[in-house]
Coordinates of C-alpha atoms and ligand atoms in Angstrom, one line a residue:
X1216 CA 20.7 168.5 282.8
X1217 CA 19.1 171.2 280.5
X1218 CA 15.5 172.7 281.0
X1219 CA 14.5 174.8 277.3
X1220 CA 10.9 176.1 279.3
X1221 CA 7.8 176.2 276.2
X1222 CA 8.1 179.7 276.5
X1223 CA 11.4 180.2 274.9
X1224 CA 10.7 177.4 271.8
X1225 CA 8.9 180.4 269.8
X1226 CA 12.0 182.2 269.7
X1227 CA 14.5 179.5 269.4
X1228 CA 12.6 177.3 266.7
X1229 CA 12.4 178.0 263.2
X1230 CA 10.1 176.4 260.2
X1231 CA 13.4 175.9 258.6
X1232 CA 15.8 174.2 261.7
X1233 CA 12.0 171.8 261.8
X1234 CA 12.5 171.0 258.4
X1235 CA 15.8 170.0 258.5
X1236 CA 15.3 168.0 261.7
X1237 CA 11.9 166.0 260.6
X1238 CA 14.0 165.3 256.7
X1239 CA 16.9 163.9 258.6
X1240 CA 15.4 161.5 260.7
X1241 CA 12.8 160.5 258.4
X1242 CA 16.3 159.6 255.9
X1243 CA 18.0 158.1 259.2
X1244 CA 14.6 155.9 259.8
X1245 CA 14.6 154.5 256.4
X1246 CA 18.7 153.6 256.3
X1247 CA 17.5 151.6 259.4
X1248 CA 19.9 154.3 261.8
X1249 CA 17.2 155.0 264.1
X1250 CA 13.5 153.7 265.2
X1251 CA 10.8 154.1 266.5
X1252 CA 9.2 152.6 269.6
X1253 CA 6.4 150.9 270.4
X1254 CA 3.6 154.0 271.0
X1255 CA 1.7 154.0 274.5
X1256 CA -1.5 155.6 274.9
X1257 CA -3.8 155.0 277.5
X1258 CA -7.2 157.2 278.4
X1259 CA -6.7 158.0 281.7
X1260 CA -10.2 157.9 283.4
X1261 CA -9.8 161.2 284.9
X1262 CA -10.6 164.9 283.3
X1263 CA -11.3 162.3 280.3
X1264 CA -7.3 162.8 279.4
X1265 CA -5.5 160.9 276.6
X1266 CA -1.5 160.5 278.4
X1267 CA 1.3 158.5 276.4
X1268 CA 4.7 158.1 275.3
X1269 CA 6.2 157.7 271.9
X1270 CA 10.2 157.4 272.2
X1271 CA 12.8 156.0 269.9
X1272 CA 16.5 156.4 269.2
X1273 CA 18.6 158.0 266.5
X1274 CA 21.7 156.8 266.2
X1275 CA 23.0 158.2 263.5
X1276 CA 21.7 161.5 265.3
X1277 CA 22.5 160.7 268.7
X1278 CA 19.6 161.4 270.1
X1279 CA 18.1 158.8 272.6
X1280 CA 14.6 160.0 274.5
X1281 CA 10.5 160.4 274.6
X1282 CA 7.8 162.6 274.4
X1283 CA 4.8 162.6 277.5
X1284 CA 2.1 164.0 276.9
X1285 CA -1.6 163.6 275.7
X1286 CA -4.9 165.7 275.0
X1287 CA -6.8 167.4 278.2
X1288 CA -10.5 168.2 276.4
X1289 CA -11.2 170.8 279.6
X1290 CA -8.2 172.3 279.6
X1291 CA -9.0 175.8 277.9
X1292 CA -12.2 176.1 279.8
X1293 CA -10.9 175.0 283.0
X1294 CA -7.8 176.5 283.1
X1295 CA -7.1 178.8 280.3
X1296 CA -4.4 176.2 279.1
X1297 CA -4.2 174.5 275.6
X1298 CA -5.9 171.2 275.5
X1299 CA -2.9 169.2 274.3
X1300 CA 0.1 169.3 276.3
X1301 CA 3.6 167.8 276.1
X1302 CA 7.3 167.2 277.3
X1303 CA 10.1 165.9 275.5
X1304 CA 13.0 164.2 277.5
X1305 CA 16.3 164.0 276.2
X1306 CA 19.1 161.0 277.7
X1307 CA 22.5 160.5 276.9
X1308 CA 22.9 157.5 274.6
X1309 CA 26.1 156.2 276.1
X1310 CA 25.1 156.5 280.1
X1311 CA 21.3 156.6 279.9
X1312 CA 21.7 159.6 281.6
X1313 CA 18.7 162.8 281.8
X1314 CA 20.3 165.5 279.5
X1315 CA 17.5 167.4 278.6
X1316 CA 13.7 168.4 279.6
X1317 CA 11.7 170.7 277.0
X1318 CA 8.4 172.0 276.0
X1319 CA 6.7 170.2 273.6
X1320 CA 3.6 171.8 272.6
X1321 CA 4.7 174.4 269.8
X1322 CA 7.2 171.8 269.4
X1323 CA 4.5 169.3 268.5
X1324 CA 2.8 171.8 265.5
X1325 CA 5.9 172.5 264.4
X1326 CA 7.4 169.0 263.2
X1327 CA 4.0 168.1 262.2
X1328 CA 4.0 170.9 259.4
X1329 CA 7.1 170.0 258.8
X1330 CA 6.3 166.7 258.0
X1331 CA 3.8 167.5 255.4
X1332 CA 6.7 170.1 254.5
X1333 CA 8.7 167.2 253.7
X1334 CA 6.7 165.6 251.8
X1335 CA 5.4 168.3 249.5
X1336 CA 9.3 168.8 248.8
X1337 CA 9.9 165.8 247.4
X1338 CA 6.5 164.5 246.1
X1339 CA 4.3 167.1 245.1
X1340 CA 4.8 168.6 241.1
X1341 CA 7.4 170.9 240.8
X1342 CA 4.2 173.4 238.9
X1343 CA 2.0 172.8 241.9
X1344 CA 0.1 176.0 242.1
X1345 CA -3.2 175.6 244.1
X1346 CA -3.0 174.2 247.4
X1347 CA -6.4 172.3 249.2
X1348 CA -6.6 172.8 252.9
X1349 CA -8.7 170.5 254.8
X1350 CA -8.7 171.4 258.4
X1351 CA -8.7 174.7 260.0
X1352 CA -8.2 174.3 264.2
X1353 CA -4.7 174.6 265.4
X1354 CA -2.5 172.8 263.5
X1355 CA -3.6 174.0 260.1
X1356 CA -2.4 177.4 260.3
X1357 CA 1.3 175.6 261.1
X1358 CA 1.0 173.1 258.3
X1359 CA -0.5 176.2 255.7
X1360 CA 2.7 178.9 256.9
X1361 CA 5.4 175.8 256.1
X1362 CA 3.3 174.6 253.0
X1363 CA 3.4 177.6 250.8
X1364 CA 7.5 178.0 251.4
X1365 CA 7.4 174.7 249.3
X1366 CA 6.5 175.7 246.1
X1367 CA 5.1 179.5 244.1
X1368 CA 1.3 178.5 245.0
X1369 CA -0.8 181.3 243.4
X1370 CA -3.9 180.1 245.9
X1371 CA -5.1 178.5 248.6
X1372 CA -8.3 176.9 248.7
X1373 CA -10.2 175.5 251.7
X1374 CA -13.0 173.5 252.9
X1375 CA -14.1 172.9 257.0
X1376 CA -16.3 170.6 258.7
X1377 CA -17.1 174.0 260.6
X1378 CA -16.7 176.7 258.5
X1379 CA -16.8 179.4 260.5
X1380 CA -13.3 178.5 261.8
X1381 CA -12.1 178.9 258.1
X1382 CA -10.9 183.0 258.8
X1383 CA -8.1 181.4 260.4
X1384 CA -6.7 179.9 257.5
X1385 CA -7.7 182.8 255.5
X1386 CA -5.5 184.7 257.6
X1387 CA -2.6 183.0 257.3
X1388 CA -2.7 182.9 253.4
X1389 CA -3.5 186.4 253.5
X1390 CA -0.2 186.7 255.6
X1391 CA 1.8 185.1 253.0
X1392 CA -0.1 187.2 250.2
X1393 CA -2.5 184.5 248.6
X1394 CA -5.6 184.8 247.9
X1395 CA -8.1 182.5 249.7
X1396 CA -11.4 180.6 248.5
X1397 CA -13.8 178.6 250.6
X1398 CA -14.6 175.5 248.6
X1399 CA -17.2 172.5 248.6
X1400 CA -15.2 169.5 248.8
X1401 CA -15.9 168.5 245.1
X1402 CA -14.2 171.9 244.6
X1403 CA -10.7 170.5 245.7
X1404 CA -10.0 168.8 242.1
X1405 CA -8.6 172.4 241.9
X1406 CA -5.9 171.7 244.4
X1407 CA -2.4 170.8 243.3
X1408 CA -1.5 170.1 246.9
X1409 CA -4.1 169.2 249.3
X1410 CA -3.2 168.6 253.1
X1411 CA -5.9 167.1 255.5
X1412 CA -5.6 168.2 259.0
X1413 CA -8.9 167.0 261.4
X1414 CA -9.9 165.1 263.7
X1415 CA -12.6 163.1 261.8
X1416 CA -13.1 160.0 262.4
X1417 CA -15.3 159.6 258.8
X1418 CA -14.0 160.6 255.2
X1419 CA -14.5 163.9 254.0
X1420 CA -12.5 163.7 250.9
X1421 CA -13.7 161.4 248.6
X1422 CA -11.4 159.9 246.0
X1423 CA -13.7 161.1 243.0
X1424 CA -13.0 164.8 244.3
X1425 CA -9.1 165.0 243.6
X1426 CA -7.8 165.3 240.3
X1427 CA -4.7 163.4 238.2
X1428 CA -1.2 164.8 239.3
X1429 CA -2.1 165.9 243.0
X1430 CA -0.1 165.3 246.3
X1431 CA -2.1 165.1 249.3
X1432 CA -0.7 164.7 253.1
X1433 CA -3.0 163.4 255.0
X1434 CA -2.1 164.6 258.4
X1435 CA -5.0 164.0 261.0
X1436 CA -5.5 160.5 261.6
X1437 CA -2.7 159.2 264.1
X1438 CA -5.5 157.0 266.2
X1439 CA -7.2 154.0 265.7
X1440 CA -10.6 154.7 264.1
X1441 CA -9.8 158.0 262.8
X1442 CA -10.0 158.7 258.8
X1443 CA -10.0 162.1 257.1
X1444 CA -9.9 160.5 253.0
X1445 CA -11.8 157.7 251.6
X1446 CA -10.2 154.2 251.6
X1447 CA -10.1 154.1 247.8
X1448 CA -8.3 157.1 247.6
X1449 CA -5.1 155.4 249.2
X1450 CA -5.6 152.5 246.1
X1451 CA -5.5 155.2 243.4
X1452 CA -2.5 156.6 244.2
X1453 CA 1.2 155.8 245.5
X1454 CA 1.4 156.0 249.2
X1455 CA 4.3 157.0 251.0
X1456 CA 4.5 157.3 255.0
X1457 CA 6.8 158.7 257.7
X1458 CA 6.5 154.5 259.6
X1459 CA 4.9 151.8 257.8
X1460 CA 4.1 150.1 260.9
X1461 CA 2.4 153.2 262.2
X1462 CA 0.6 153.9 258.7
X1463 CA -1.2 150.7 259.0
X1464 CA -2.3 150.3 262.0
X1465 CA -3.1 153.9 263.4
X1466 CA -2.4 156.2 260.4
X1467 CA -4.7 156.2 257.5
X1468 CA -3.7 153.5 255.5
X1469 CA -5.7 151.6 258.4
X1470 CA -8.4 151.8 256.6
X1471 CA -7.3 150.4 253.2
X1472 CA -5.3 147.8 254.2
X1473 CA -8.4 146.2 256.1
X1474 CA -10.3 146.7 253.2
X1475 CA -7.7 145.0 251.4
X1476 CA -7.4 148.0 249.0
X1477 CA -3.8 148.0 249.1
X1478 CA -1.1 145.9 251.2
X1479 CA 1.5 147.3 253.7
X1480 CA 4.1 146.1 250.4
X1481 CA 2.4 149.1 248.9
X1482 CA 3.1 151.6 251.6
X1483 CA 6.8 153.3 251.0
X1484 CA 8.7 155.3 253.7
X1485 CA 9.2 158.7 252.8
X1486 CA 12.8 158.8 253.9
X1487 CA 13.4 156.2 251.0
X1488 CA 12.4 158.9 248.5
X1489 CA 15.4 161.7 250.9
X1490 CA 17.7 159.2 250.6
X1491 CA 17.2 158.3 246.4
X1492 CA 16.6 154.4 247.2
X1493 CA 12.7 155.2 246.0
X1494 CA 12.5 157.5 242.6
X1495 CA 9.4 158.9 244.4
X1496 CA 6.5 160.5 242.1
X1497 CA 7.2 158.8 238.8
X1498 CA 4.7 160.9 236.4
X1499 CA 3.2 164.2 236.5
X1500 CA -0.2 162.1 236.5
X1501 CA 0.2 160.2 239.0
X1502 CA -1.4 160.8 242.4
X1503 CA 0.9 161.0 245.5
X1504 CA -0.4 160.7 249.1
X1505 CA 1.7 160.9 252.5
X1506 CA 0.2 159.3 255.0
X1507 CA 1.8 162.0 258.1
X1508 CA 1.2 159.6 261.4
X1509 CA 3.4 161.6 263.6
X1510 CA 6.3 159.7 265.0
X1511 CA 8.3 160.2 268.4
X1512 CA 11.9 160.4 266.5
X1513 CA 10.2 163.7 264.9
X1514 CA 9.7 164.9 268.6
X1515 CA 13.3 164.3 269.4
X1516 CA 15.1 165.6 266.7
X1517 CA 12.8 168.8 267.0
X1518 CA 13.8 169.1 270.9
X1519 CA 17.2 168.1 269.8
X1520 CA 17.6 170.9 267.7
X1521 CA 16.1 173.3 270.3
X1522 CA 18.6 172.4 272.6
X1523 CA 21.7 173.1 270.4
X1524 CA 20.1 176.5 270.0
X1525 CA 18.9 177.1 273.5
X1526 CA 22.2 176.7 274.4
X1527 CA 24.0 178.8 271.7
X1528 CA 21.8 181.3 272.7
X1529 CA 22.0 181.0 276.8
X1530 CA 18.7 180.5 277.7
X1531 CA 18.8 176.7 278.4
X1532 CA 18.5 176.4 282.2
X1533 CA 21.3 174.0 284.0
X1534 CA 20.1 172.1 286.7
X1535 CA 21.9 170.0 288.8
X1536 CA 20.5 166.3 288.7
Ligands
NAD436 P1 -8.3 171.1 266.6 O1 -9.3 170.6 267.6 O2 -7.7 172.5 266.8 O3 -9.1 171.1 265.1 C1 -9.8 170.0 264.7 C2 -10.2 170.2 263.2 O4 -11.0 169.0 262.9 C3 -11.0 171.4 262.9 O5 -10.7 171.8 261.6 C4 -12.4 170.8 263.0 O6 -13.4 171.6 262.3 C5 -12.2 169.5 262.3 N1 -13.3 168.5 262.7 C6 -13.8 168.3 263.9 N2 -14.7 167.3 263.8 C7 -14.8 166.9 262.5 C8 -15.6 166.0 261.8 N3 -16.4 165.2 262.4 N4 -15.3 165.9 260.4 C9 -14.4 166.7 259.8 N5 -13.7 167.6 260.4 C10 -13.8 167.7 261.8 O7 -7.2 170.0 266.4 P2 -5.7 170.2 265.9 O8 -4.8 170.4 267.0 O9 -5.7 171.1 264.7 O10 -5.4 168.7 265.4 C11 -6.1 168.1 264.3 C12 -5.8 166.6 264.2 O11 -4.4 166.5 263.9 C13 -6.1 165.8 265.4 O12 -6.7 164.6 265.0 C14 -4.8 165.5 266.0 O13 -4.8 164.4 266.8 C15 -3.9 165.4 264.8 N6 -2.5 165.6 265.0 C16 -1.7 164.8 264.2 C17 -0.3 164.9 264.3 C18 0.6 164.0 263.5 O14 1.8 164.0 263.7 N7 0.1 163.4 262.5 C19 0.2 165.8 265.2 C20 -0.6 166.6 266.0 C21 -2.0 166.5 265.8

């Protein structure tokens, strides 16, 4: 069995090898070659920790495992550690056998940006120029640095629930040489791209703020109860999704589908568009919205990857098991 520690996936992992991973499985999910299963997440009535799994199998991939881990709120202040926290374990399809054990925090920013990645690539205008971030904590400085490889933005605008957090999105569009503009969030019907990435659990952006022709991955909502855009949104525009069964039930299509805004028949897997079964956007007027739930097959073809390189490179650790 392998070990790939968390403190070699910095310099193993790329934006591009996440890419690449997230796009094929998301195509192998929606040729019905690998699935998904059945998420587990339970609050743990102690240090008020959120612990689950979320596993699955690729096999058009070959790669058979699950992700542990969950959110620790008084981790930073108690122990100088990052509140959320994660493994990813790897078994041999054929035997069931352990293969692997790897980190699976960077891991965890890194195939949700590329996610959103994935989605801009195929759905968002080819002109796109300005793109709306909503969000600025961890993971939007991941999903920013893998948006703007996507298409010649010329800005990047941003709104916050807390706006002094917003330097560090400022930062990393200063990083990749754009300018940066705090916004209101009527301001966004700038955006060409907008991503959402919080942890709200009531709309921030209304439907009446985003304009004719934009993509938008909403990114933050993967509980029940969480909701970063306005239910109508998800009825103005063509919704796409990495799971459907996810999208409606902890992603944010939850909310529109109770509302009976739109159906789960209206909710199309984005590996349909990869693959070339779904045309995907259809006009440049139309509004596109990815609905980024976060699923374990994106963990293991992440970790996957990481292995393949960990070993290449001779830093995976062999254990005898
Ligand atoms: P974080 O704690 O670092 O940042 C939270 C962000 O939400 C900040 O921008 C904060 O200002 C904003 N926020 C907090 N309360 C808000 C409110 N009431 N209204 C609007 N905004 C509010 O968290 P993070 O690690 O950046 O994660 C952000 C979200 O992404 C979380 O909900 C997390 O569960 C989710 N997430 C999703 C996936 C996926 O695959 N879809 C993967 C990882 C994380």
């Amino acid at each position: 069995m392998l070990i790939v520690p968390e403190r070699e996936i910095a310099g193993l992992m790329t934006r591009g090898a996440a890419f690449d991973a997230v796009e094929q499985v998301f195509a192998a999910m929606a040729r019905g070659d690998a699935w998904n299963f059945p998420v587990v997440r339970e609050a743990l009535g102690h240090e008020e920790a959120l612990y689950g799994f979320k596993g699955g199998f690729d096999r058009a991939g070959r790669v058979l495992g699950l992700k542990a881990g969950g959110y620790w709120p008084h981790n930073l202040e108690r122990r100088g550690l990052i509140n959320h926290q994660s493994a990813v374990f790897l078994f041999d399809p054929d035997s069931g056998r352990p293969t692997a054990m790897v980190g699976g925090n960077l891991l965890t920013a890194l195939r949700t940006a590329a996610a959103s990645s994935v989605s801009i690539r195929h759905l968002a205008r080819e002109d796109a120029k300005v793109l709306g971030m909503i969000g600025a904590g961890h993971q939007a400085t991941f999903q920013l640095r893998a948006a703007v490889e996507q298409r010649d933005f010329e800005k990047v605008i941003g709104w916050n629930y807390h706006p002094e957090m917003l330097p560090s999105i400022e930062g990393v569009a200063a990083e990749a040489g754009l300018p940066f503009e705090a916004v209101e969030l009527p301001g966004m019907a700038e955006a060409d791209v907008i991503i959402t990435i919080t942890s709200a659990f009531a709309p921030s952006l209304m439907a009446d703020h985003v304009s004719e022709g934009t993509h938008i991955a909403c990114m933050g909502t993967d509980t029940k109860g969480k909701q970063e855009v306005e239910a109508a949104l998800l009825a103005r525009a063509k919704v796409f999704t990495d799971e459907v069964a996810q999208s409606i039930s902890i992603g944010e299509a939850q909310h529109a589908v109770a509302a009976g805004l739109i159906s789960e028949a209206d909710i199309t897997p984005i590996g349909a568009v990869i693959n070339g079964t779904h045309p995907g956007r259809r006009t440049a007027e139309e509004i596109t919205l990815f609905d980024g739930t976060g699923v374990g097959l994106q963990d293991l073809a992440v970790a996957a990857r990481v292995v393949d390189l960990a070993v290449a490179q001779g830093v995976a650790i062999e254990v005898d098991f």
